[in-house]
mmCIF file with all atom_site columns, C-alpha atoms in Angstrom:
data_model
loop_
_atom_site.group_PDB
_atom_site.id
_atom_site.type_symbol
_atom_site.label_atom_id
_atom_site.label_alt_id
_atom_site.label_comp_id
_atom_site.label_asym_id
_atom_site.label_entity_id
_atom_site.label_seq_id
_atom_site.pdbx_PDB_ins_code
_atom_site.Cartn_x
_atom_site.Cartn_y
_atom_site.Cartn_z
_atom_site.occupancy
_atom_site.B_iso_or_equiv
_atom_site.pdbx_formal_charge
_atom_site.auth_seq_id
_atom_site.auth_comp_id
_atom_site.auth_asym_id
_atom_site.auth_atom_id
_atom_site.pdbx_PDB_model_num
ATOM 1   C CA . MET A 1 1   ? 73.282  106.282 78.790  1.00 43.00 ? 1218 MET A CA 1
ATOM 2   C CA . ASP A 1 2   ? 74.936  109.586 77.931  1.00 44.00 ? 1219 ASP A CA 1
ATOM 3   C CA . MET A 1 3   ? 78.212  110.288 79.707  1.00 42.00 ? 1220 MET A CA 1
ATOM 4   C CA . MET A 1 4   ? 77.635  114.006 79.469  1.00 43.00 ? 1221 MET A CA 1
ATOM 5   C CA . ALA A 1 5   ? 74.812  113.736 81.953  1.00 45.00 ? 1222 ALA A CA 1
ATOM 6   C CA . ASP A 1 6   ? 75.431  115.137 85.420  1.00 45.00 ? 1223 ASP A CA 1
ATOM 7   C CA . GLN A 1 7   ? 76.253  111.825 87.058  1.00 55.00 ? 1224 GLN A CA 1
ATOM 8   C CA . SER A 1 8   ? 77.776  108.624 85.705  1.00 59.00 ? 1225 SER A CA 1
ATOM 9   C CA . PRO A 1 9   ? 76.771  105.441 87.518  1.00 59.00 ? 1226 PRO A CA 1
ATOM 10  C CA . LEU A 1 10  ? 80.425  104.373 87.567  1.00 61.00 ? 1227 LEU A CA 1
ATOM 11  C CA . VAL A 1 11  ? 82.530  107.504 87.942  1.00 59.00 ? 1228 VAL A CA 1
ATOM 12  C CA . PRO A 1 12  ? 81.644  109.937 90.739  1.00 60.00 ? 1229 PRO A CA 1
ATOM 13  C CA . SER A 1 13  ? 81.783  113.660 90.011  1.00 64.00 ? 1230 SER A CA 1
ATOM 14  C CA . ASN A 1 14  ? 84.167  114.028 92.968  1.00 68.00 ? 1231 ASN A CA 1
ATOM 15  C CA . PRO A 1 15  ? 86.837  111.251 93.106  1.00 65.00 ? 1232 PRO A CA 1
ATOM 16  C CA . ALA A 1 16  ? 86.862  111.382 96.918  1.00 69.00 ? 1233 ALA A CA 1
ATOM 17  C CA . ASP A 1 17  ? 83.230  110.212 96.806  1.00 67.00 ? 1234 ASP A CA 1
ATOM 18  C CA . ALA A 1 18  ? 84.432  106.829 95.537  1.00 65.00 ? 1235 ALA A CA 1
ATOM 19  C CA . LEU A 1 19  ? 85.942  106.218 98.972  1.00 71.00 ? 1236 LEU A CA 1
ATOM 20  C CA . VAL A 1 20  ? 83.444  108.079 101.139 1.00 76.00 ? 1237 VAL A CA 1
ATOM 21  C CA . LYS A 1 21  ? 80.277  106.739 99.516  1.00 80.00 ? 1238 LYS A CA 1
ATOM 22  C CA . ALA A 1 22  ? 81.511  103.200 98.845  1.00 86.00 ? 1239 ALA A CA 1
ATOM 23  C CA . PRO A 1 23  ? 79.604  100.460 100.678 1.00 91.00 ? 1240 PRO A CA 1
ATOM 24  C CA . GLY A 1 24  ? 81.299  98.811  103.636 1.00 91.00 ? 1241 GLY A CA 1
ATOM 25  C CA . VAL A 1 25  ? 81.857  95.549  101.799 1.00 93.00 ? 1242 VAL A CA 1
ATOM 26  C CA . ALA A 1 26  ? 83.701  97.395  99.014  1.00 92.00 ? 1243 ALA A CA 1
ATOM 27  C CA . LYS A 1 27  ? 85.878  99.255  101.514 1.00 93.00 ? 1244 LYS A CA 1
ATOM 28  C CA . GLY A 1 28  ? 86.614  95.965  103.262 1.00 94.00 ? 1245 GLY A CA 1
ATOM 29  C CA . LEU A 1 29  ? 87.641  94.232  100.024 1.00 93.00 ? 1246 LEU A CA 1
ATOM 30  C CA . ALA A 1 30  ? 89.841  97.175  99.036  1.00 94.00 ? 1247 ALA A CA 1
ATOM 31  C CA . GLY A 1 31  ? 91.429  97.121  102.485 1.00 95.00 ? 1248 GLY A CA 1
ATOM 32  C CA . VAL A 1 32  ? 92.086  93.374  102.302 1.00 94.00 ? 1249 VAL A CA 1
ATOM 33  C CA . THR A 1 33  ? 93.785  93.805  98.928  1.00 94.00 ? 1250 THR A CA 1
ATOM 34  C CA . ILE A 1 34  ? 96.083  96.573  100.198 1.00 95.00 ? 1251 ILE A CA 1
ATOM 35  C CA . LEU A 1 35  ? 96.735  94.692  103.462 1.00 95.00 ? 1252 LEU A CA 1
ATOM 36  C CA . LEU A 1 36  ? 97.714  91.490  101.618 1.00 94.00 ? 1253 LEU A CA 1
ATOM 37  C CA . TYR A 1 37  ? 100.058 93.480  99.375  1.00 95.00 ? 1254 TYR A CA 1
ATOM 38  C CA . ALA A 1 38  ? 101.701 95.114  102.411 1.00 96.00 ? 1255 ALA A CA 1
ATOM 39  C CA . MET A 1 39  ? 101.990 91.773  104.222 1.00 95.00 ? 1256 MET A CA 1
ATOM 40  C CA . GLY A 1 40  ? 103.543 90.245  101.110 1.00 93.00 ? 1257 GLY A CA 1
ATOM 41  C CA . GLN A 1 41  ? 106.213 92.948  101.139 1.00 94.00 ? 1258 GLN A CA 1
ATOM 42  C CA . LEU A 1 42  ? 106.934 92.433  104.844 1.00 95.00 ? 1259 LEU A CA 1
ATOM 43  C CA . ILE A 1 43  ? 106.784 88.620  104.840 1.00 94.00 ? 1260 ILE A CA 1
ATOM 44  C CA . PRO A 1 44  ? 108.576 87.308  101.729 1.00 84.00 ? 1261 PRO A CA 1
ATOM 45  C CA . GLY A 1 45  ? 107.360 83.694  102.076 1.00 88.00 ? 1262 GLY A CA 1
ATOM 46  C CA . LEU A 1 46  ? 103.715 84.743  102.089 1.00 91.00 ? 1263 LEU A CA 1
ATOM 47  C CA . GLU A 1 47  ? 103.467 84.517  98.301  1.00 90.00 ? 1264 GLU A CA 1
ATOM 48  C CA . SER A 1 48  ? 103.971 80.747  98.362  1.00 87.00 ? 1265 SER A CA 1
ATOM 49  C CA . VAL A 1 49  ? 101.068 80.431  100.830 1.00 89.00 ? 1266 VAL A CA 1
ATOM 50  C CA . LEU A 1 50  ? 98.573  82.847  99.216  1.00 91.00 ? 1267 LEU A CA 1
ATOM 51  C CA . ALA A 1 51  ? 99.404  82.548  95.502  1.00 91.00 ? 1268 ALA A CA 1
ATOM 52  C CA . ILE A 1 52  ? 98.444  79.464  93.524  1.00 92.00 ? 1269 ILE A CA 1
ATOM 53  C CA . LYS A 1 53  ? 101.275 76.970  93.241  1.00 90.00 ? 1270 LYS A CA 1
ATOM 54  C CA . ALA A 1 54  ? 100.152 73.550  92.093  1.00 89.00 ? 1271 ALA A CA 1
ATOM 55  C CA . THR A 1 55  ? 102.688 71.870  94.387  1.00 88.00 ? 1272 THR A CA 1
ATOM 56  C CA . ASN A 1 56  ? 101.309 73.722  97.420  1.00 87.00 ? 1273 ASN A CA 1
ATOM 57  C CA . THR A 1 57  ? 97.619  73.377  96.563  1.00 85.00 ? 1274 THR A CA 1
ATOM 58  C CA . TYR A 1 58  ? 97.605  69.589  96.862  1.00 83.00 ? 1275 TYR A CA 1
ATOM 59  C CA . GLY A 1 59  ? 99.809  66.983  98.529  1.00 73.00 ? 1276 GLY A CA 1
ATOM 60  C CA . ALA A 1 60  ? 101.777 67.531  101.708 1.00 74.00 ? 1277 ALA A CA 1
ATOM 61  C CA . HIS A 1 61  ? 101.000 71.260  102.010 1.00 79.00 ? 1278 HIS A CA 1
ATOM 62  C CA . SER A 1 62  ? 97.345  71.314  100.928 1.00 84.00 ? 1279 SER A CA 1
ATOM 63  C CA . TYR A 1 63  ? 97.057  75.098  100.925 1.00 88.00 ? 1280 TYR A CA 1
ATOM 64  C CA . ILE A 1 64  ? 93.632  74.851  99.317  1.00 88.00 ? 1281 ILE A CA 1
ATOM 65  C CA . TRP A 1 65  ? 92.755  78.394  100.387 1.00 89.00 ? 1282 TRP A CA 1
ATOM 66  C CA . ASN A 1 66  ? 95.170  79.765  97.800  1.00 90.00 ? 1283 ASN A CA 1
ATOM 67  C CA . VAL A 1 67  ? 92.498  79.042  95.192  1.00 88.00 ? 1284 VAL A CA 1
ATOM 68  C CA . PHE A 1 68  ? 90.534  81.877  96.847  1.00 87.00 ? 1285 PHE A CA 1
ATOM 69  C CA . THR A 1 69  ? 93.308  84.187  98.047  1.00 89.00 ? 1286 THR A CA 1
ATOM 70  C CA . ALA A 1 70  ? 95.287  84.363  94.781  1.00 90.00 ? 1287 ALA A CA 1
ATOM 71  C CA . GLY A 1 71  ? 92.822  86.880  93.322  1.00 90.00 ? 1288 GLY A CA 1
ATOM 72  C CA . PHE A 1 72  ? 93.316  89.263  96.237  1.00 91.00 ? 1289 PHE A CA 1
ATOM 73  C CA . PHE A 1 73  ? 97.077  88.845  96.636  1.00 92.00 ? 1290 PHE A CA 1
ATOM 74  C CA . ASN A 1 74  ? 99.098  91.136  94.367  1.00 90.00 ? 1291 ASN A CA 1
ATOM 75  C CA . ASN A 1 75  ? 102.866 91.459  94.292  1.00 88.00 ? 1292 ASN A CA 1
ATOM 76  C CA . SER A 1 76  ? 102.607 94.708  92.313  1.00 88.00 ? 1293 SER A CA 1
ATOM 77  C CA . ILE A 1 77  ? 101.607 97.938  94.041  1.00 91.00 ? 1294 ILE A CA 1
ATOM 78  C CA . VAL A 1 78  ? 100.071 99.174  90.795  1.00 87.00 ? 1295 VAL A CA 1
ATOM 79  C CA . LEU A 1 79  ? 97.776  96.160  90.479  1.00 88.00 ? 1296 LEU A CA 1
ATOM 80  C CA . ALA A 1 80  ? 96.955  96.293  94.207  1.00 93.00 ? 1297 ALA A CA 1
ATOM 81  C CA . LEU A 1 81  ? 95.869  99.931  93.883  1.00 92.00 ? 1298 LEU A CA 1
ATOM 82  C CA . VAL A 1 82  ? 93.936  99.243  90.670  1.00 89.00 ? 1299 VAL A CA 1
ATOM 83  C CA . MET A 1 83  ? 92.111  96.383  92.398  1.00 91.00 ? 1300 MET A CA 1
ATOM 84  C CA . ALA A 1 84  ? 91.348  98.506  95.468  1.00 93.00 ? 1301 ALA A CA 1
ATOM 85  C CA . ILE A 1 85  ? 89.917  101.270 93.270  1.00 89.00 ? 1302 ILE A CA 1
ATOM 86  C CA . ALA A 1 86  ? 87.969  98.687  91.251  1.00 88.00 ? 1303 ALA A CA 1
ATOM 87  C CA . PHE A 1 87  ? 86.434  97.317  94.467  1.00 91.00 ? 1304 PHE A CA 1
ATOM 88  C CA . LEU A 1 88  ? 85.387  100.815 95.553  1.00 89.00 ? 1305 LEU A CA 1
ATOM 89  C CA . VAL A 1 89  ? 83.921  101.792 92.168  1.00 84.00 ? 1306 VAL A CA 1
ATOM 90  C CA . MET A 1 90  ? 82.250  98.455  91.507  1.00 87.00 ? 1307 MET A CA 1
ATOM 91  C CA . GLY A 1 91  ? 80.955  98.335  95.060  1.00 88.00 ? 1308 GLY A CA 1
ATOM 92  C CA . ARG A 1 92  ? 79.164  101.666 94.493  1.00 85.00 ? 1309 ARG A CA 1
ATOM 93  C CA . PHE A 1 93  ? 77.797  100.288 91.242  1.00 84.00 ? 1310 PHE A CA 1
ATOM 94  C CA . LEU A 1 94  ? 76.874  96.689  92.128  1.00 89.00 ? 1311 LEU A CA 1
ATOM 95  C CA . VAL A 1 95  ? 75.902  96.696  95.827  1.00 91.00 ? 1312 VAL A CA 1
ATOM 96  C CA . PRO A 1 96  ? 72.751  98.810  95.281  1.00 90.00 ? 1313 PRO A CA 1
ATOM 97  C CA . ALA A 1 97  ? 71.678  96.485  92.447  1.00 90.00 ? 1314 ALA A CA 1
ATOM 98  C CA . TRP A 1 98  ? 72.796  93.130  93.874  1.00 92.00 ? 1315 TRP A CA 1
ATOM 99  C CA . GLY A 1 99  ? 73.347  93.618  97.589  1.00 93.00 ? 1316 GLY A CA 1
ATOM 100 C CA . SER A 1 100 ? 76.493  92.874  99.580  1.00 93.00 ? 1317 SER A CA 1
ATOM 101 C CA . ILE A 1 101 ? 75.911  89.131  99.847  1.00 95.00 ? 1318 ILE A CA 1
ATOM 102 C CA . GLU A 1 102 ? 75.405  88.725  96.105  1.00 94.00 ? 1319 GLU A CA 1
ATOM 103 C CA . LEU A 1 103 ? 78.574  90.742  95.380  1.00 93.00 ? 1320 LEU A CA 1
ATOM 104 C CA . LEU A 1 104 ? 80.556  88.508  97.738  1.00 93.00 ? 1321 LEU A CA 1
ATOM 105 C CA . ARG A 1 105 ? 78.995  85.401  96.161  1.00 95.00 ? 1322 ARG A CA 1
ATOM 106 C CA . PHE A 1 106 ? 79.931  86.679  92.685  1.00 94.00 ? 1323 PHE A CA 1
ATOM 107 C CA . MET A 1 107 ? 83.527  87.278  93.786  1.00 92.00 ? 1324 MET A CA 1
ATOM 108 C CA . PHE A 1 108 ? 83.697  83.911  95.556  1.00 92.00 ? 1325 PHE A CA 1
ATOM 109 C CA . PHE A 1 109 ? 82.709  82.000  92.430  1.00 94.00 ? 1326 PHE A CA 1
ATOM 110 C CA . ALA A 1 110 ? 84.838  84.157  90.117  1.00 92.00 ? 1327 ALA A CA 1
ATOM 111 C CA . ASN A 1 111 ? 87.861  83.473  92.333  1.00 91.00 ? 1328 ASN A CA 1
ATOM 112 C CA . LEU A 1 112 ? 86.999  79.795  92.775  1.00 91.00 ? 1329 LEU A CA 1
ATOM 113 C CA . PHE A 1 113 ? 86.656  78.994  89.091  1.00 93.00 ? 1330 PHE A CA 1
ATOM 114 C CA . THR A 1 114 ? 89.678  81.074  88.135  1.00 92.00 ? 1331 THR A CA 1
ATOM 115 C CA . GLY A 1 115 ? 91.760  79.356  90.809  1.00 91.00 ? 1332 GLY A CA 1
ATOM 116 C CA . ILE A 1 116 ? 90.664  75.899  89.683  1.00 92.00 ? 1333 ILE A CA 1
ATOM 117 C CA . ILE A 1 117 ? 91.436  76.714  86.045  1.00 93.00 ? 1334 ILE A CA 1
ATOM 118 C CA . ILE A 1 118 ? 94.888  78.054  86.952  1.00 92.00 ? 1335 ILE A CA 1
ATOM 119 C CA . PHE A 1 119 ? 95.607  75.000  89.123  1.00 92.00 ? 1336 PHE A CA 1
ATOM 120 C CA . PHE A 1 120 ? 94.727  72.562  86.344  1.00 94.00 ? 1337 PHE A CA 1
ATOM 121 C CA . SER A 1 121 ? 96.547  74.706  83.768  1.00 94.00 ? 1338 SER A CA 1
ATOM 122 C CA . GLN A 1 122 ? 99.739  74.399  85.788  1.00 93.00 ? 1339 GLN A CA 1
ATOM 123 C CA . ILE A 1 123 ? 99.347  70.626  85.920  1.00 94.00 ? 1340 ILE A CA 1
ATOM 124 C CA . ILE A 1 124 ? 98.573  70.382  82.188  1.00 95.00 ? 1341 ILE A CA 1
ATOM 125 C CA . TYR A 1 125 ? 101.592 72.550  81.297  1.00 93.00 ? 1342 TYR A CA 1
ATOM 126 C CA . TYR A 1 126 ? 103.752 70.268  83.421  1.00 94.00 ? 1343 TYR A CA 1
ATOM 127 C CA . MET A 1 127 ? 102.295 67.122  81.826  1.00 95.00 ? 1344 MET A CA 1
ATOM 128 C CA . CYS A 1 128 ? 102.950 68.485  78.331  1.00 96.00 ? 1345 CYS A CA 1
ATOM 129 C CA . THR A 1 129 ? 106.504 69.700  78.948  1.00 95.00 ? 1346 THR A CA 1
ATOM 130 C CA . PHE A 1 130 ? 107.727 67.800  82.047  1.00 93.00 ? 1347 PHE A CA 1
ATOM 131 C CA . ASN A 1 131 ? 109.124 71.133  83.176  1.00 93.00 ? 1348 ASN A CA 1
ATOM 132 C CA . TYR A 1 132 ? 108.747 71.286  86.957  1.00 91.00 ? 1349 TYR A CA 1
ATOM 133 C CA . LYS A 1 133 ? 108.812 75.103  87.003  1.00 92.00 ? 1350 LYS A CA 1
ATOM 134 C CA . TYR A 1 134 ? 105.157 75.112  85.879  1.00 90.00 ? 1351 TYR A CA 1
ATOM 135 C CA . LEU A 1 135 ? 104.159 73.373  89.123  1.00 90.00 ? 1352 LEU A CA 1
ATOM 136 C CA . GLU A 1 136 ? 106.276 75.711  91.256  1.00 90.00 ? 1353 GLU A CA 1
ATOM 137 C CA . ALA A 1 137 ? 105.409 79.054  89.640  1.00 90.00 ? 1354 ALA A CA 1
ATOM 138 C CA . PRO A 1 138 ? 103.328 81.192  92.039  1.00 91.00 ? 1355 PRO A CA 1
ATOM 139 C CA . ILE A 1 139 ? 100.419 82.800  90.190  1.00 90.00 ? 1356 ILE A CA 1
ATOM 140 C CA . SER A 1 140 ? 98.399  85.581  91.769  1.00 90.00 ? 1357 SER A CA 1
ATOM 141 C CA . GLY A 1 141 ? 96.847  88.921  91.000  1.00 87.00 ? 1358 GLY A CA 1
ATOM 142 C CA . GLY A 1 142 ? 93.522  90.565  90.493  1.00 88.00 ? 1359 GLY A CA 1
ATOM 143 C CA . TRP A 1 143 ? 93.284  90.357  86.687  1.00 88.00 ? 1360 TRP A CA 1
ATOM 144 C CA . PRO A 1 144 ? 90.521  87.701  86.722  1.00 90.00 ? 1361 PRO A CA 1
ATOM 145 C CA . LEU A 1 145 ? 88.402  89.663  89.199  1.00 90.00 ? 1362 LEU A CA 1
ATOM 146 C CA . LEU A 1 146 ? 88.962  92.857  87.251  1.00 90.00 ? 1363 LEU A CA 1
ATOM 147 C CA . ALA A 1 147 ? 87.864  91.055  84.069  1.00 91.00 ? 1364 ALA A CA 1
ATOM 148 C CA . ALA A 1 148 ? 84.755  89.726  85.814  1.00 92.00 ? 1365 ALA A CA 1
ATOM 149 C CA . PHE A 1 149 ? 83.875  93.238  86.977  1.00 90.00 ? 1366 PHE A CA 1
ATOM 150 C CA . LEU A 1 150 ? 84.334  94.648  83.485  1.00 89.00 ? 1367 LEU A CA 1
ATOM 151 C CA . VAL A 1 151 ? 82.024  92.001  82.060  1.00 90.00 ? 1368 VAL A CA 1
ATOM 152 C CA . THR A 1 152 ? 79.346  93.053  84.562  1.00 90.00 ? 1369 THR A CA 1
ATOM 153 C CA . ILE A 1 153 ? 79.736  96.657  83.363  1.00 86.00 ? 1370 ILE A CA 1
ATOM 154 C CA . LYS A 1 154 ? 79.517  95.491  79.764  1.00 88.00 ? 1371 LYS A CA 1
ATOM 155 C CA . GLN A 1 155 ? 76.290  93.623  80.528  1.00 89.00 ? 1372 GLN A CA 1
ATOM 156 C CA . ARG A 1 156 ? 74.627  96.290  82.660  1.00 87.00 ? 1373 ARG A CA 1
ATOM 157 C CA . LEU A 1 157 ? 75.710  99.464  80.811  1.00 84.00 ? 1374 LEU A CA 1
ATOM 158 C CA . PRO A 1 158 ? 76.836  98.426  77.314  1.00 86.00 ? 1375 PRO A CA 1
ATOM 159 C CA . ASP A 1 159 ? 76.378  101.891 75.779  1.00 87.00 ? 1376 ASP A CA 1
ATOM 160 C CA . GLU A 1 160 ? 77.969  103.925 78.608  1.00 84.00 ? 1377 GLU A CA 1
ATOM 161 C CA . MET A 1 161 ? 80.579  106.111 76.910  1.00 83.00 ? 1378 MET A CA 1
ATOM 162 C CA . LEU A 1 162 ? 84.077  106.076 78.411  1.00 79.00 ? 1379 LEU A CA 1
ATOM 163 C CA . ALA A 1 163 ? 85.269  109.514 79.430  1.00 76.00 ? 1380 ALA A CA 1
ATOM 164 C CA . VAL A 1 164 ? 88.115  111.216 81.253  1.00 73.00 ? 1381 VAL A CA 1
ATOM 165 C CA . ASN A 1 165 ? 87.298  114.499 82.994  1.00 73.00 ? 1382 ASN A CA 1
ATOM 166 C CA . GLY A 1 166 ? 83.948  114.565 81.203  1.00 74.00 ? 1383 GLY A CA 1
ATOM 167 C CA . GLN A 1 167 ? 85.514  114.256 77.750  1.00 79.00 ? 1384 GLN A CA 1
ATOM 168 C CA . PRO A 1 168 ? 84.580  111.128 75.775  1.00 80.00 ? 1385 PRO A CA 1
ATOM 169 C CA . LEU A 1 169 ? 87.394  108.818 74.667  1.00 81.00 ? 1386 LEU A CA 1
ATOM 170 C CA . GLY A 1 170 ? 86.402  108.675 71.035  1.00 85.00 ? 1387 GLY A CA 1
ATOM 171 C CA . ALA A 1 171 ? 83.779  106.061 70.321  1.00 86.00 ? 1388 ALA A CA 1
ATOM 172 C CA . LEU A 1 172 ? 84.861  103.775 73.189  1.00 86.00 ? 1389 LEU A CA 1
ATOM 173 C CA . CYS A 1 173 ? 82.044  102.547 75.379  1.00 87.00 ? 1390 CYS A CA 1
ATOM 174 C CA . ALA A 1 174 ? 81.593  100.027 78.185  1.00 85.00 ? 1391 ALA A CA 1
ATOM 175 C CA . ARG A 1 175 ? 81.227  97.083  75.822  1.00 89.00 ? 1392 ARG A CA 1
ATOM 176 C CA . ASP A 1 176 ? 84.866  97.692  74.776  1.00 89.00 ? 1393 ASP A CA 1
ATOM 177 C CA . LEU A 1 177 ? 86.266  97.384  78.320  1.00 87.00 ? 1394 LEU A CA 1
ATOM 178 C CA . PRO A 1 178 ? 86.956  93.608  78.372  1.00 88.00 ? 1395 PRO A CA 1
ATOM 179 C CA . ALA A 1 179 ? 88.873  93.814  75.084  1.00 89.00 ? 1396 ALA A CA 1
ATOM 180 C CA . ILE A 1 180 ? 90.851  96.806  76.379  1.00 89.00 ? 1397 ILE A CA 1
ATOM 181 C CA . LEU A 1 181 ? 91.738  94.817  79.519  1.00 88.00 ? 1398 LEU A CA 1
ATOM 182 C CA . VAL A 1 182 ? 93.006  91.899  77.421  1.00 89.00 ? 1399 VAL A CA 1
ATOM 183 C CA . LEU A 1 183 ? 95.166  94.261  75.348  1.00 91.00 ? 1400 LEU A CA 1
ATOM 184 C CA . VAL A 1 184 ? 96.549  96.001  78.440  1.00 87.00 ? 1401 VAL A CA 1
ATOM 185 C CA . ALA A 1 185 ? 97.289  92.679  80.198  1.00 84.00 ? 1402 ALA A CA 1
ATOM 186 C CA . ALA A 1 186 ? 99.005  91.301  77.078  1.00 87.00 ? 1403 ALA A CA 1
ATOM 187 C CA . GLY A 1 187 ? 101.041 94.482  76.694  1.00 88.00 ? 1404 GLY A CA 1
ATOM 188 C CA . LEU A 1 188 ? 102.109 94.504  80.329  1.00 81.00 ? 1405 LEU A CA 1
ATOM 189 C CA . SER A 1 189 ? 103.089 90.816  80.235  1.00 79.00 ? 1406 SER A CA 1
ATOM 190 C CA . PHE A 1 190 ? 105.142 91.490  77.088  1.00 83.00 ? 1407 PHE A CA 1
ATOM 191 C CA . PHE A 1 191 ? 107.125 94.073  79.059  1.00 80.00 ? 1408 PHE A CA 1
ATOM 192 C CA . GLY A 1 192 ? 107.411 91.782  82.097  1.00 70.00 ? 1409 GLY A CA 1
ATOM 193 C CA . VAL A 1 193 ? 105.149 93.810  84.357  1.00 65.00 ? 1410 VAL A CA 1
#
């Protein structure tokens, strides 16, 4: 699909349309993400309840819901805003094709499997090093959901050219988005962000 066409399926011609024309489920998910960020700033102990900590997920606490909430809980305003925008854009893109229920089902399973993998990774790291900090480290953020969304774009619109203000970004297209996300995440983690 040519980006120079009048309308991109992902990027609205007017950025305000992303909010106005987003489906209700997308607005709700964006709102939950921002609300959880704000609550995390106001209630400092909330991270240990909503983020994945292996010691809280099983045993005496059994906060099993953190397997689902960790993908929505962000302790960075930048990531919270990126996730909210991603929900609005992807909602406009996926709800007409999939429907609201299918989008929620997709996010449920993406969060579930990511949470389970993170939980077992924490336990495996502990078993290999006997360093208790791996069991106590709270892990949260929307990176896995963002990656899942980018893979859906890659599958549905692989040849969609990436553009900013209507100008193409070289030869970059939608199939390059997951690799770009990995590079950005690695770069940000290198700088401690």
